[in-house]
mmCIF file of C-alpha atoms in Angstrom:
data_model
loop_
_atom_site.group_PDB
_atom_site.id
_atom_site.type_symbol
_atom_site.label_atom_id
_atom_site.label_comp_id
_atom_site.label_asym_id
_atom_site.label_seq_id
_atom_site.Cartn_x
_atom_site.Cartn_y
_atom_site.Cartn_z
ATOM 1 C CA UNK T 14 129.437 125.194 32.581
ATOM 2 C CA UNK T 15 129.308 123.381 35.798
ATOM 3 C CA UNK T 16 128.690 125.442 39.020
ATOM 4 C CA UNK T 17 131.520 127.836 40.351
ATOM 5 C CA UNK T 18 132.597 127.376 43.789
ATOM 6 C CA UNK T 19 132.835 129.773 46.415
ATOM 7 C CA UNK T 20 136.581 129.719 45.926
ATOM 8 C CA UNK T 21 136.430 129.880 42.420
ATOM 9 C CA UNK T 22 134.310 133.403 42.157
ATOM 10 C CA UNK T 23 135.749 134.790 44.403
ATOM 11 C CA UNK T 24 139.357 134.820 41.991
ATOM 12 C CA UNK T 25 137.079 137.309 40.186
ATOM 13 C CA UNK T 26 137.501 141.176 40.793
ATOM 14 C CA UNK T 27 134.177 142.542 41.159
ATOM 15 C CA UNK T 28 133.302 145.917 40.957
ATOM 16 C CA UNK T 29 129.832 148.450 42.030
ATOM 17 C CA UNK T 30 128.443 150.003 39.258
ATOM 18 C CA UNK T 31 125.616 151.301 37.828
ATOM 19 C CA UNK T 32 124.290 149.905 34.257
ATOM 20 C CA UNK T 33 120.942 149.497 31.875
ATOM 21 C CA UNK T 34 119.799 145.410 32.771
ATOM 22 C CA UNK T 35 117.121 143.262 31.667
ATOM 23 C CA UNK T 36 115.991 140.014 32.472
ATOM 24 C CA UNK T 37 114.420 137.651 31.464
ATOM 25 C CA UNK T 38 113.780 133.408 32.415
ATOM 26 C CA UNK T 39 114.876 131.280 30.042
ATOM 27 C CA UNK T 40 112.548 128.626 28.429
ATOM 28 C CA UNK T 41 113.804 124.778 29.480
ATOM 29 C CA UNK T 42 114.706 124.506 25.838
ATOM 30 C CA UNK T 43 116.583 127.445 25.779
ATOM 31 C CA UNK T 44 118.148 126.773 28.884
ATOM 32 C CA UNK T 45 119.322 123.508 27.593
ATOM 33 C CA UNK T 46 121.720 125.245 24.796
ATOM 34 C CA UNK T 47 124.562 126.464 24.612
ATOM 35 C CA UNK T 48 123.730 128.667 21.124
ATOM 36 C CA UNK T 49 124.851 132.408 22.136
ATOM 37 C CA UNK T 50 122.162 133.901 22.979
ATOM 38 C CA UNK T 51 120.135 136.458 20.179
ATOM 39 C CA UNK T 52 118.065 139.860 20.738
ATOM 40 C CA UNK T 53 115.057 140.475 19.214
ATOM 41 C CA UNK T 54 116.045 144.002 19.306
ATOM 42 C CA UNK T 55 118.281 144.298 15.840
ATOM 43 C CA UNK T 56 120.523 147.648 16.971
ATOM 44 C CA UNK T 57 121.021 145.430 20.396
ATOM 45 C CA UNK T 58 122.367 142.659 18.393
ATOM 46 C CA UNK T 59 124.146 145.126 16.197
ATOM 47 C CA UNK T 60 126.177 147.021 19.415
ATOM 48 C CA UNK T 61 127.026 143.400 20.514
ATOM 49 C CA UNK T 62 128.927 142.901 17.674
ATOM 50 C CA UNK T 63 130.638 146.117 16.871
ATOM 51 C CA UNK T 64 132.284 145.302 20.481
ATOM 52 C CA UNK T 65 133.017 141.445 19.824
ATOM 53 C CA UNK T 66 134.958 143.078 16.354
ATOM 54 C CA UNK T 67 136.215 146.240 17.842
ATOM 55 C CA UNK T 68 137.595 143.892 20.380
ATOM 56 C CA UNK T 69 139.107 140.830 18.095
ATOM 57 C CA UNK T 70 140.640 143.286 15.701
ATOM 58 C CA UNK T 71 142.707 145.539 19.188
ATOM 59 C CA UNK T 72 145.985 142.596 18.144
ATOM 60 C CA UNK T 73 146.012 143.736 14.219
ATOM 61 C CA UNK T 74 145.411 147.222 14.990
ATOM 62 C CA UNK T 75 148.638 147.004 17.586
ATOM 63 C CA UNK T 76 150.592 144.855 14.924
ATOM 64 C CA UNK T 77 149.528 148.375 12.241
ATOM 65 C CA UNK T 78 150.955 150.832 14.910
ATOM 66 C CA UNK T 79 154.248 149.110 14.625
ATOM 67 C CA UNK T 80 155.042 149.566 11.464
ATOM 68 C CA UNK T 81 152.970 152.736 10.064
ATOM 69 C CA UNK T 82 151.897 155.110 12.784
ATOM 70 C CA UNK T 83 150.124 157.224 10.216
ATOM 71 C CA UNK T 84 147.608 154.538 9.445
ATOM 72 C CA UNK T 85 147.244 153.447 13.132
ATOM 73 C CA UNK T 86 146.762 157.107 14.395
ATOM 74 C CA UNK T 87 143.850 157.100 10.937
ATOM 75 C CA UNK T 88 142.497 153.817 11.970
ATOM 76 C CA UNK T 89 142.269 155.025 15.893
ATOM 77 C CA UNK T 90 140.663 158.589 14.266
ATOM 78 C CA UNK T 91 138.229 156.145 12.602
ATOM 79 C CA UNK T 92 137.591 153.463 15.619
ATOM 80 C CA UNK T 93 136.845 156.730 17.827
ATOM 81 C CA UNK T 94 134.000 157.583 15.113
ATOM 82 C CA UNK T 95 132.617 154.142 15.239
ATOM 83 C CA UNK T 96 132.554 154.189 19.485
ATOM 84 C CA UNK T 97 130.725 157.726 19.166
ATOM 85 C CA UNK T 98 128.097 156.142 16.948
ATOM 86 C CA UNK T 99 127.671 153.225 19.226
ATOM 87 C CA UNK T 100 127.035 155.149 21.961
ATOM 88 C CA UNK T 101 124.071 156.866 19.675
ATOM 89 C CA UNK T 102 122.880 153.034 19.552
ATOM 90 C CA UNK T 103 123.162 152.527 22.647
ATOM 91 C CA UNK T 104 121.039 155.708 24.018
ATOM 92 C CA UNK T 105 118.290 154.229 21.676
ATOM 93 C CA UNK T 106 118.896 150.942 23.000
ATOM 94 C CA UNK T 107 119.161 152.005 26.802
ATOM 95 C CA UNK T 108 115.198 153.636 26.447
ATOM 96 C CA UNK T 109 114.006 149.789 25.196
ATOM 97 C CA UNK T 110 115.800 147.909 28.764
ATOM 98 C CA UNK T 111 114.909 150.721 31.063
ATOM 99 C CA UNK T 112 116.660 152.622 34.033
ATOM 100 C CA UNK T 113 120.236 152.286 35.320
ATOM 101 C CA UNK T 114 120.412 149.868 38.427
ATOM 102 C CA UNK T 115 123.296 149.777 40.585
ATOM 103 C CA UNK T 116 124.993 146.313 40.241
ATOM 104 C CA UNK T 117 127.785 143.753 41.673
ATOM 105 C CA UNK T 118 129.423 142.875 38.014
ATOM 106 C CA UNK T 119 132.412 140.401 37.787
ATOM 107 C CA UNK T 120 134.079 138.060 34.979
ATOM 108 C CA UNK T 121 131.643 135.456 36.798
ATOM 109 C CA UNK T 122 128.063 136.651 37.218
ATOM 110 C CA UNK T 123 125.937 139.460 38.058
ATOM 111 C CA UNK T 124 124.063 140.103 41.293
ATOM 112 C CA UNK T 125 121.039 143.010 40.879
ATOM 113 C CA UNK T 126 118.048 143.394 42.950
ATOM 114 C CA UNK T 127 114.805 143.183 40.974
ATOM 115 C CA UNK T 128 111.313 142.812 41.919
ATOM 116 C CA UNK T 129 110.489 139.410 41.027
ATOM 117 C CA UNK T 130 111.985 136.217 42.733
ATOM 118 C CA UNK T 131 113.916 133.809 41.017
ATOM 119 C CA UNK T 132 115.269 130.588 42.788
ATOM 120 C CA UNK T 133 118.189 128.937 42.868
ATOM 121 C CA UNK T 134 119.378 126.961 39.097
ATOM 122 C CA UNK T 135 116.871 129.141 37.407
ATOM 123 C CA UNK T 136 118.069 130.214 33.831
ATOM 124 C CA UNK T 137 118.144 133.655 33.077
ATOM 125 C CA UNK T 138 118.968 135.646 30.039
ATOM 126 C CA UNK T 139 121.028 138.796 31.237
ATOM 127 C CA UNK T 140 121.174 141.544 28.371
ATOM 128 C CA UNK T 141 122.912 144.679 29.783
ATOM 129 C CA UNK T 142 124.296 147.724 28.190
ATOM 130 C CA UNK T 143 127.653 149.183 30.214
ATOM 131 C CA UNK T 144 128.370 152.739 30.366
ATOM 132 C CA UNK T 145 129.334 154.718 29.331
ATOM 133 C CA UNK T 146 131.756 152.869 26.254
ATOM 134 C CA UNK T 147 127.931 151.347 25.725
ATOM 135 C CA UNK T 148 128.810 148.366 25.858
ATOM 136 C CA UNK T 149 126.225 145.684 24.942
ATOM 137 C CA UNK T 150 126.452 141.731 26.197
ATOM 138 C CA UNK T 151 123.843 139.257 25.981
ATOM 139 C CA UNK T 152 124.216 136.030 28.541
ATOM 140 C CA UNK T 153 123.000 133.215 29.733
ATOM 141 C CA UNK T 154 123.252 132.831 33.071
ATOM 142 C CA UNK T 155 122.004 130.715 36.577
ATOM 143 C CA UNK T 156 120.361 132.055 40.067
ATOM 144 C CA UNK T 157 123.025 130.969 42.519
ATOM 145 C CA UNK T 158 120.901 133.407 45.356
ATOM 146 C CA UNK T 159 117.777 135.119 45.406
ATOM 147 C CA UNK T 160 117.114 136.938 49.190
ATOM 148 C CA UNK T 161 114.496 139.492 50.356
ATOM 149 C CA UNK T 162 115.831 142.695 50.436
ATOM 150 C CA UNK T 163 113.411 146.036 50.883
ATOM 151 C CA UNK T 164 110.656 144.959 48.761
ATOM 152 C CA UNK T 165 112.431 143.660 46.500
ATOM 153 C CA UNK T 166 115.262 140.373 46.036
ATOM 154 C CA UNK T 167 118.920 140.807 45.247
ATOM 155 C CA UNK T 168 119.772 137.687 42.737
ATOM 156 C CA UNK T 169 122.882 136.536 42.562
ATOM 157 C CA UNK T 170 124.012 134.875 39.041
ATOM 158 C CA UNK T 171 126.533 132.938 37.436
ATOM 159 C CA UNK T 172 127.539 133.266 33.989
ATOM 160 C CA UNK T 173 126.933 129.926 31.847
ATOM 161 C CA UNK T 174 128.416 129.092 28.278
ATOM 162 C CA UNK T 175 130.373 132.948 28.136
ATOM 163 C CA UNK T 176 132.235 132.746 24.845
ATOM 164 C CA UNK T 177 136.348 134.119 25.760
ATOM 165 C CA UNK T 178 135.585 137.378 23.634
ATOM 166 C CA UNK T 179 132.792 138.219 26.275
ATOM 167 C CA UNK T 180 135.134 137.577 29.098
ATOM 168 C CA UNK T 181 137.539 139.432 27.695
ATOM 169 C CA UNK T 182 135.658 141.965 27.490
ATOM 170 C CA UNK T 183 133.917 142.208 30.923
ATOM 171 C CA UNK T 184 137.371 142.130 32.174
ATOM 172 C CA UNK T 185 138.527 144.813 30.276
ATOM 173 C CA UNK T 186 135.372 147.174 31.072
ATOM 174 C CA UNK T 187 136.117 145.756 35.345
ATOM 175 C CA UNK T 188 139.894 146.636 34.697
ATOM 176 C CA UNK T 189 139.080 150.119 32.964
ATOM 177 C CA UNK T 190 136.273 150.529 36.339
ATOM 178 C CA UNK T 191 138.621 150.292 38.600
ATOM 179 C CA UNK T 192 141.389 152.451 37.126
ATOM 180 C CA UNK T 193 139.009 155.044 37.001
ATOM 181 C CA UNK T 194 138.672 154.979 40.593
ATOM 182 C CA UNK T 195 141.515 154.970 41.661
ATOM 183 C CA UNK T 196 142.234 157.521 39.699
ATOM 184 C CA UNK T 197 139.252 159.826 41.279
ATOM 185 C CA UNK T 198 140.477 158.404 44.721
ATOM 186 C CA UNK T 199 143.546 159.499 44.374
ATOM 187 C CA UNK T 200 142.526 163.348 42.719
ATOM 188 C CA UNK T 201 140.077 163.188 45.561
ATOM 189 C CA UNK T 202 143.048 162.719 48.330
ATOM 190 C CA UNK T 203 145.365 165.249 46.437
ATOM 191 C CA UNK T 204 142.709 167.859 46.398
ATOM 192 C CA UNK T 205 142.101 167.158 50.397
ATOM 193 C CA UNK T 206 146.202 167.156 51.055
ATOM 194 C CA UNK T 207 146.344 170.994 48.934
ATOM 195 C CA UNK T 208 143.626 172.860 52.009
#
């Protein structure tokens, strides 16, 4: 994937979020590959596959709900149970990834603070767990900027070789977070007006 220019990067919605994040520089052969990255942790890979398969089956669930509401309700209940199990797995994975940290996230990339400096053009493996959905993604990214900030480095990246399913999962997560923020703001405004 070619480097996105500033206008293209701006077309994506951005959110401020707090997520679990693990950054690893890619070797030259890894950076040249377009294969989907696999993590050394089987739990993390299972978590990622679980969310991708759930996303890919959503259209089937919509079709079933048009024909058979009882079956659809049952499948939604099963889906909720699987989501709960994925959150248990995510808690296990979070212990291995590290502390939650603030980031700026979009479909096109991620900006974060890091102890190490990475020069623009460096290729990274970015492992992230988005909460509370426990959405685990392992993505390729290329550093676009690295600026010293408060004893650390502010690093901006753009995602590379991201699959459509991964991009759509990110988009859905971002839209849900935005809707949640709007709901919270509206509730706070209503509470303030009542006082």
